[in-house]
XYZ file of C-alpha atoms in Angstrom:
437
model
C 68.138 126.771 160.597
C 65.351 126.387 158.116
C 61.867 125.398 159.345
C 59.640 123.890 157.110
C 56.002 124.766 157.879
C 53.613 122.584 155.990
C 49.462 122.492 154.842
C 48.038 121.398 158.008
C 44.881 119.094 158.461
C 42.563 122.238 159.098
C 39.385 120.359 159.737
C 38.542 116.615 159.337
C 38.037 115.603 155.239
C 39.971 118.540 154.235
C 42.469 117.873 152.007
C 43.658 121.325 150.166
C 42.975 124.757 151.095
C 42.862 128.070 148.948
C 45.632 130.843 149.653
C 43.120 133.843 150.239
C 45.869 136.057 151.566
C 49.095 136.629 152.652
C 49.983 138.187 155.748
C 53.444 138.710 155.234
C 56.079 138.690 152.286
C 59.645 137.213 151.685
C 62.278 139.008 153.655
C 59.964 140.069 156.387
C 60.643 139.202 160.039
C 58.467 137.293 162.063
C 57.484 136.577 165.494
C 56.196 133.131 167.166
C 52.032 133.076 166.817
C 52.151 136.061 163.977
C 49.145 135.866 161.173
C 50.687 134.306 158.462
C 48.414 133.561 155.613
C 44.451 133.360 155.250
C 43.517 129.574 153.698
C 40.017 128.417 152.750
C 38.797 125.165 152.718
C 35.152 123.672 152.210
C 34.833 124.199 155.346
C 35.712 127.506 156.746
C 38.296 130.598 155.822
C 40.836 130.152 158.669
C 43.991 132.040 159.585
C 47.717 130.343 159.963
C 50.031 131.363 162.661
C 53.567 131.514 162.488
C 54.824 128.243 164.498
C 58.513 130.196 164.412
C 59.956 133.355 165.123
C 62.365 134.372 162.011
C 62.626 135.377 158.446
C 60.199 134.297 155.667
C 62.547 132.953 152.958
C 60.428 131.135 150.557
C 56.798 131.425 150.441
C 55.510 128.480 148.215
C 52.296 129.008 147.158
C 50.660 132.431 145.692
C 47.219 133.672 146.296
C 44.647 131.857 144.726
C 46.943 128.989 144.484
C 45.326 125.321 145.936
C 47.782 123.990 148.697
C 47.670 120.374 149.496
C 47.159 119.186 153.012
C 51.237 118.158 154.074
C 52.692 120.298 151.378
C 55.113 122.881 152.426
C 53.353 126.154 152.242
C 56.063 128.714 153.491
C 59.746 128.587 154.952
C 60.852 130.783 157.806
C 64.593 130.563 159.014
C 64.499 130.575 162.659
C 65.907 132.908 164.104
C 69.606 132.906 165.109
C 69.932 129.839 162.335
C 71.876 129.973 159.301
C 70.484 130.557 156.186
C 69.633 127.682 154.156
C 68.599 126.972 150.664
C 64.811 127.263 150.043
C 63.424 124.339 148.956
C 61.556 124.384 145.564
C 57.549 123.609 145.370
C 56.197 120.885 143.349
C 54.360 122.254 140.372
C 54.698 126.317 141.846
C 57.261 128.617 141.546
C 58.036 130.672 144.717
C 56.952 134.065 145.107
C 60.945 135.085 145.557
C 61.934 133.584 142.406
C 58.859 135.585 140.550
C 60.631 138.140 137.728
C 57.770 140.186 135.714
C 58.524 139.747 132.471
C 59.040 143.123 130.747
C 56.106 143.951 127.679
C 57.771 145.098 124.441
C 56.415 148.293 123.410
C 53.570 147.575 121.240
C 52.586 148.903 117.212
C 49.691 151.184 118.091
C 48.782 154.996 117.792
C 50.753 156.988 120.326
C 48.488 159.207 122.244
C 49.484 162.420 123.416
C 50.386 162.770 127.531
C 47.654 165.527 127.568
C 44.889 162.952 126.331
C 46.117 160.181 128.586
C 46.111 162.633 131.864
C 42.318 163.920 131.142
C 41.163 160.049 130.467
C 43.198 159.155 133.927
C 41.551 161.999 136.081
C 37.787 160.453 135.308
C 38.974 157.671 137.692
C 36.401 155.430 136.412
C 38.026 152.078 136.887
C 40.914 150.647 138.447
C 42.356 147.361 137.288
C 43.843 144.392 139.590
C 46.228 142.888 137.136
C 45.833 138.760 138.077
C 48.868 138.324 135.647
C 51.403 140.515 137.444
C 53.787 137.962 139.144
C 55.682 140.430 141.783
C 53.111 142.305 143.279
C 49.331 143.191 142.148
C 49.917 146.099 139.728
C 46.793 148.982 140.182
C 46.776 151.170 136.801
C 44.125 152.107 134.702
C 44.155 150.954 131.239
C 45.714 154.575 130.037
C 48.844 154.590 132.032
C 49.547 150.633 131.146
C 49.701 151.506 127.485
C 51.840 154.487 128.186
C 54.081 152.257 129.951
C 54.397 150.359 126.973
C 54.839 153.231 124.541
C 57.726 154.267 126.676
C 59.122 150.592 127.606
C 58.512 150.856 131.398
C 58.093 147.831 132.889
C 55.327 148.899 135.094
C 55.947 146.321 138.151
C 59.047 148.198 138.481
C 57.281 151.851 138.715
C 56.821 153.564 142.433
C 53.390 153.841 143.075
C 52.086 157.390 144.450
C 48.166 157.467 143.277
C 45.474 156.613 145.295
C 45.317 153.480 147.081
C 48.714 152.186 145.520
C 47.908 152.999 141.766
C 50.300 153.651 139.672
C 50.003 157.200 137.324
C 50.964 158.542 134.027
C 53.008 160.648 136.235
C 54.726 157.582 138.264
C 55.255 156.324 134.738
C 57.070 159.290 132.796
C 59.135 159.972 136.406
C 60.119 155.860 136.057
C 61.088 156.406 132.327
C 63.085 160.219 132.987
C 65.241 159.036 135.419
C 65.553 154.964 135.193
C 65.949 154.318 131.355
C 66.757 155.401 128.047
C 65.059 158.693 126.968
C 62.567 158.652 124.662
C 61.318 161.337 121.701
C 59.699 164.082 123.422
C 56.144 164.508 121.847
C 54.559 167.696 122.133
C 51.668 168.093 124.424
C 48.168 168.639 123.339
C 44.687 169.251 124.384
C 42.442 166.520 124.390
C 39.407 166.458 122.193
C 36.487 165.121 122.564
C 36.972 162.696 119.782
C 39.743 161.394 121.402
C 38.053 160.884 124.602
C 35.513 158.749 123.134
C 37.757 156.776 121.270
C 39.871 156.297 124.519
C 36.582 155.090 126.185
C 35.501 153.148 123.296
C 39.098 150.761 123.801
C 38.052 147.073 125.006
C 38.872 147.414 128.860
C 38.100 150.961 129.547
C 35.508 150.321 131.521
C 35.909 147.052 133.088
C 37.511 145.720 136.276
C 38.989 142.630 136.481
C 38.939 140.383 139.887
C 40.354 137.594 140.174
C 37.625 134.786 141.237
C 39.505 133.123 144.499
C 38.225 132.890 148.049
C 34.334 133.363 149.141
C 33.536 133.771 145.871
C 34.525 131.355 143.951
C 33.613 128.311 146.900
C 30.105 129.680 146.782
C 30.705 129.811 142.318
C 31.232 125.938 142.946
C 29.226 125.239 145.648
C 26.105 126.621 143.093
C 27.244 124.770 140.211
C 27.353 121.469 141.745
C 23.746 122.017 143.158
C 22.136 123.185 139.991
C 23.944 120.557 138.266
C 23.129 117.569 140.308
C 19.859 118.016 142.337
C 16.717 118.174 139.785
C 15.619 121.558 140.934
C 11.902 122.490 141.148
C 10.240 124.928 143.223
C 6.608 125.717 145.073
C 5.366 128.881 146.200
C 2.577 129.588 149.081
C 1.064 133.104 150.747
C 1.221 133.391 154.146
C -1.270 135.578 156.551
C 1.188 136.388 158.858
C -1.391 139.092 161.012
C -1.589 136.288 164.210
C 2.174 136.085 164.135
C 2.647 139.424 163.585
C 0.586 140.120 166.658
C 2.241 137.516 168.816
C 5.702 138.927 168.174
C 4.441 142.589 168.751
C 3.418 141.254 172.305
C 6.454 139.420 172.977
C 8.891 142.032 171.723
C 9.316 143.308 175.597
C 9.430 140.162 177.798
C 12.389 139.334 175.000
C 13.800 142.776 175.283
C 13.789 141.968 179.157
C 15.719 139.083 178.681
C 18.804 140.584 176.546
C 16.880 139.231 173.022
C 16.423 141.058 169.701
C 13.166 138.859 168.249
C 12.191 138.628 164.897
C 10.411 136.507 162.833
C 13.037 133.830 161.846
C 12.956 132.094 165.072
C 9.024 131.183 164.772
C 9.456 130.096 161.118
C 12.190 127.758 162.308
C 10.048 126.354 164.748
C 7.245 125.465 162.214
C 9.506 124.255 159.633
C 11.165 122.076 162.225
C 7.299 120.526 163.257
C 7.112 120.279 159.561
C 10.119 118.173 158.944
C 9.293 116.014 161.506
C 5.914 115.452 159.099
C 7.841 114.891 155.919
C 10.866 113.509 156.738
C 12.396 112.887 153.179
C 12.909 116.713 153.391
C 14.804 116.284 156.151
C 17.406 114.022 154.301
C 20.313 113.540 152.348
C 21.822 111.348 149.213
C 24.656 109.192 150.087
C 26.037 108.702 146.407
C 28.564 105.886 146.872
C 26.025 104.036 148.061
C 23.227 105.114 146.697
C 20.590 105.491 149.998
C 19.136 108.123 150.696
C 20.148 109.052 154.437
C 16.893 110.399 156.556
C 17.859 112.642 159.333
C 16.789 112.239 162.702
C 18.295 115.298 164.244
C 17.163 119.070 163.298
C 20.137 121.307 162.475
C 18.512 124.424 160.236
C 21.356 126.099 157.862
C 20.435 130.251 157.615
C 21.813 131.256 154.202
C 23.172 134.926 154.437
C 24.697 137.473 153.066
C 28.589 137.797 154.679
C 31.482 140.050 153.965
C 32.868 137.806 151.473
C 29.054 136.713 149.934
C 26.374 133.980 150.786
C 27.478 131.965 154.133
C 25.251 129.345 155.664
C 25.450 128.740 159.434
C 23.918 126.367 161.291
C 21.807 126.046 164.069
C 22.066 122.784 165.598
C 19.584 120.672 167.316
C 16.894 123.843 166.285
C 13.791 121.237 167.770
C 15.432 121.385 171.094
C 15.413 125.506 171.782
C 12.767 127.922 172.572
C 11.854 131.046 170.665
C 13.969 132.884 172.423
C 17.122 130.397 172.428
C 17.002 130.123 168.500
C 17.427 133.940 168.781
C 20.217 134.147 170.598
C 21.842 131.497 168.504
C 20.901 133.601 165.435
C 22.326 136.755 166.336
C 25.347 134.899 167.288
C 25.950 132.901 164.256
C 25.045 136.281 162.426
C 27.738 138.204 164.679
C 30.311 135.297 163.714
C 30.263 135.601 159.968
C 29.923 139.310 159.658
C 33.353 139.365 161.820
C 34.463 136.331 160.464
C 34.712 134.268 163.053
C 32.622 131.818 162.783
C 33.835 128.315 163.273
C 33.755 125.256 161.136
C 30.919 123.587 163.352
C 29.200 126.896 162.700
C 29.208 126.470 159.491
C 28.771 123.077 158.254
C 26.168 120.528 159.241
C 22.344 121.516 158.258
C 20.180 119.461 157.310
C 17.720 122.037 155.893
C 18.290 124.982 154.889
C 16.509 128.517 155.470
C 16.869 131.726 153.196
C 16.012 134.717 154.245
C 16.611 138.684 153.262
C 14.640 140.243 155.791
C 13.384 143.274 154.500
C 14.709 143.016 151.371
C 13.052 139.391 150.872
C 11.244 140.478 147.300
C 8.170 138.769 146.831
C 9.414 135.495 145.182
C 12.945 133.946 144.476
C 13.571 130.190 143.254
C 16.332 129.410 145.930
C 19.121 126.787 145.182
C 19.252 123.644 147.390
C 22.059 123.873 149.534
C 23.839 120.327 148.409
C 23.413 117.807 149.454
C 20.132 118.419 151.704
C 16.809 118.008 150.021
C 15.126 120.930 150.505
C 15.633 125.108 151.106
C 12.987 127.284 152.135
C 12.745 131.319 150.847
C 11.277 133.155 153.007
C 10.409 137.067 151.453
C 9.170 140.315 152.769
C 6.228 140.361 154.882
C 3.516 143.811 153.794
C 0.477 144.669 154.121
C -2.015 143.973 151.978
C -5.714 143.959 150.951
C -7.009 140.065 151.185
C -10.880 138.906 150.985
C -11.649 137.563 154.413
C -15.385 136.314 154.503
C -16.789 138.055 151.855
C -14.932 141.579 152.661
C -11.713 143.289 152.072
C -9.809 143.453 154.345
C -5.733 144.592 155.112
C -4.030 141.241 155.996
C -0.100 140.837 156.746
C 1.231 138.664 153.780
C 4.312 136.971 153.478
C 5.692 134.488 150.495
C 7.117 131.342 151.024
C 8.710 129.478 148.319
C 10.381 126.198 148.962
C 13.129 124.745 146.330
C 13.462 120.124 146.477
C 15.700 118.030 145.130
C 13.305 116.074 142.557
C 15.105 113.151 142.597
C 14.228 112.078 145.799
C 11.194 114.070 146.948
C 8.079 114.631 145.098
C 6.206 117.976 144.292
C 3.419 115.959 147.076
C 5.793 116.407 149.581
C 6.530 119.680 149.146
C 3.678 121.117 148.639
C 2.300 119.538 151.528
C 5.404 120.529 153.758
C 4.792 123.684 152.994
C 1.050 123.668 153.634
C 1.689 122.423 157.088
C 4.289 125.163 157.701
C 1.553 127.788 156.461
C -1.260 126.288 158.583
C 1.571 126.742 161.781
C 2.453 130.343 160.890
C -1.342 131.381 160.635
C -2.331 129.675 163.940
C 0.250 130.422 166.167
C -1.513 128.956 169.156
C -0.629 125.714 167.077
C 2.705 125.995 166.683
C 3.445 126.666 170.564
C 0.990 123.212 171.439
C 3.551 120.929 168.901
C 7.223 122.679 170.241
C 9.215 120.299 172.377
């Protein structure tokens, strides 16, 4: 019989998820606990099991389609069941019922096969077709107009190029042996001219992706910031030289103890003594009601670059670690999204938010607020540098710090004075360690 598997509640407030990818594909066979599909959701990318062993008959929902929470997403016929009507989707047509609608050859100049080879073998771009409705059609511009020229419906042609792409040779094999023949058109040797002109045709050089997934939750997750929180930003050096020296020292007891130590965990630690200072930083604005919503625990977001682009994970209750736990927890966290496996707890829930490159930190950015906290902290690339330390030059350690509010409900005071207590912390270590918990 027929099983119905619907949208499941992933995580609590979600209430539609994004098909990212599908595992499998009508007609396939499937076994109990099998990846199904990968769904997003504001919360995390997770990845469906099968709840039945059978046959996929009806998948509902493409990729890059929005799924609602108790919608049927796929149905699999159990196995030893009859077969049973697929139900149809409310406002989607099924992936089974998808026929690519065949292109009409079109009135342009017909270029000689010669020409079109040479322009295929540069290989400069390869084109995911977003409007091809049975399976994701790779070509390069050249061979699609070919296929028109000649008729092919080029969903229909055997792929044999490089990962899956369809060639001017797939094509003309397709159109030999599968439809009518077409006047022959005597080979010739490309010129230059027509090169250029060939390169010169809107497309040539372009890719087209389709903006689903990662990408296009972070897309929205930036335009709701930078259109609701009244951005401004302040910028502070840092002599980092103490710190640097502390860490130096430290960098074998932590080796002893299994830990990799850098310099985020000690910037945590004074922005969290910092918060504690300026606690409308530490904050949030509940719209519907209009209050703003001042935090009382410490959980510090690290923005950073995943697999699938910018991630923020979370360490909770930062106040409460040492150095060396907030390590630990950062490595993990960083483990988690670079395998993506990082869970929804690990990746919702700061209250502040800390962005950080590393090496590649430049010397200034103008972060976004990660909505709806206050407040996000850039943290750039330490160097050395020459700095005037009574009355000489000397070379100093210096780092950039450049914090990003919300200037609706802090002030450029509180910022700039957040930031001057995080500097003072950074520059005295001996400071920092007296205020930690």
């Amino acid at each position: 019989m027929a099983f119905d598997f619907y949208m499941p509640d992933i995580g609590e407030g979600v209430v539609e998820g994004e098909i990212v990818a599908w595992k499998v594909k009508v007609g396939d066979t499937v076994e109990l606990d099998q990846p199904l599909v990968e769904v997003m959701t504001d919360k995390a990318t997770v990845e469906l099991p099968s709840p039945r062993a059978g046959k996929i008959v009806a998948i509902n929902y493409q990729d890059g389609a929005i799924c609602p929470v108790g919608k049927i997403l796929v149905v699999i016929e159990e196995a030893g069941g009859s077969p049973a009507a697929s139900p149809k989707p409310h406002g989607h047509t099924p992936v089974s019922q998808h026929v690519s609608a065949v292109r009409s050859p079109i009135a342009s100049p017909v270029m000689p096969v010669k020409v079109v080879e040479a322009i295929e073998a540069i290989e400069v771009i390869e084109v995911i077709d977003a409007t091809a409705t049975s399976s994701k059609v790779l070509a390069t511009p050249a061979t699609r107009r070919l296929a028109r020229q000649l008729g092919v419906e080029i969903g229909r042609v055997p792929a044999t190029g490089k990962h899956g792409r369809v060639t001017t040779a797939d094509v003309n094999q397709f159109q030999t042996t599968g439809t009518a023949m077409v006047p022959a058109r005597a080979p010739t040797i490309p010129s230059e001219s027509s090169l250029r002109s060939a390169r010169s045709e809107p497309g040539f050089l372009e890719e087209r992706i389709p903006l689903r997934g990662m990408r296009k939750k972070i897309a929205e997750a930036m335009s709701r910031s930078v259109h609701t929180a009244a951005h401004f930003t302040y910028v502070e050096e840092i002599d980092m030289t103490e710190l640097v020296a502390v860490r130096d020292r430290a960098k074998s007891r932590a080796a002893d103890r299994g830990v990799k130590l850098n310099y985020l965990p000690f910037i945590i630690k004074a922005v969290v003594s910092s918060l504690k200072k300026w606690p409308q930083l530490n904050a949030s604005l509940d719209e519907s009601t209009q209050e703003i919503v001042r935090k009382k625990y410490y959980h510090i977001g690290i923005a950073a670059q995943g697999p699938g682009g910018l991630v923020v994970s979370t360490v909770r209750d930062a106040d409460m670690r040492s150095i060396f736990d907030l390590s630990r927890e950062i490595a993990r966290l960083g483990e988690a999204v670079r395998t993506n496996t990082a869970t929804r707890d690990d990746l919702s829930g700061s209250t502040f938010t800390v962005s950080s490159l590393g090496k590649l930190g430049g010397v200034l950015a103008t972060p976004i607020i990660n909505f709806p906290e206050v407040a996000i902290l850039g943290v750039h690339k330490i160097e050395e540098k020459p700095a005037v330390r009574g009355g000489q030059i000397v070379i100093r350690h210096l780092m950039n710090l450049s914090i990003s509010i919300d200037h609706r409900l802090a002030d450029g005071w509180d910022g700039a004075m957040f930031l001057q207590d995080v500097k003072s912390l950074l520059e005295d270590p001996t400071t920092m360690f007296m205020e930690m918990v």
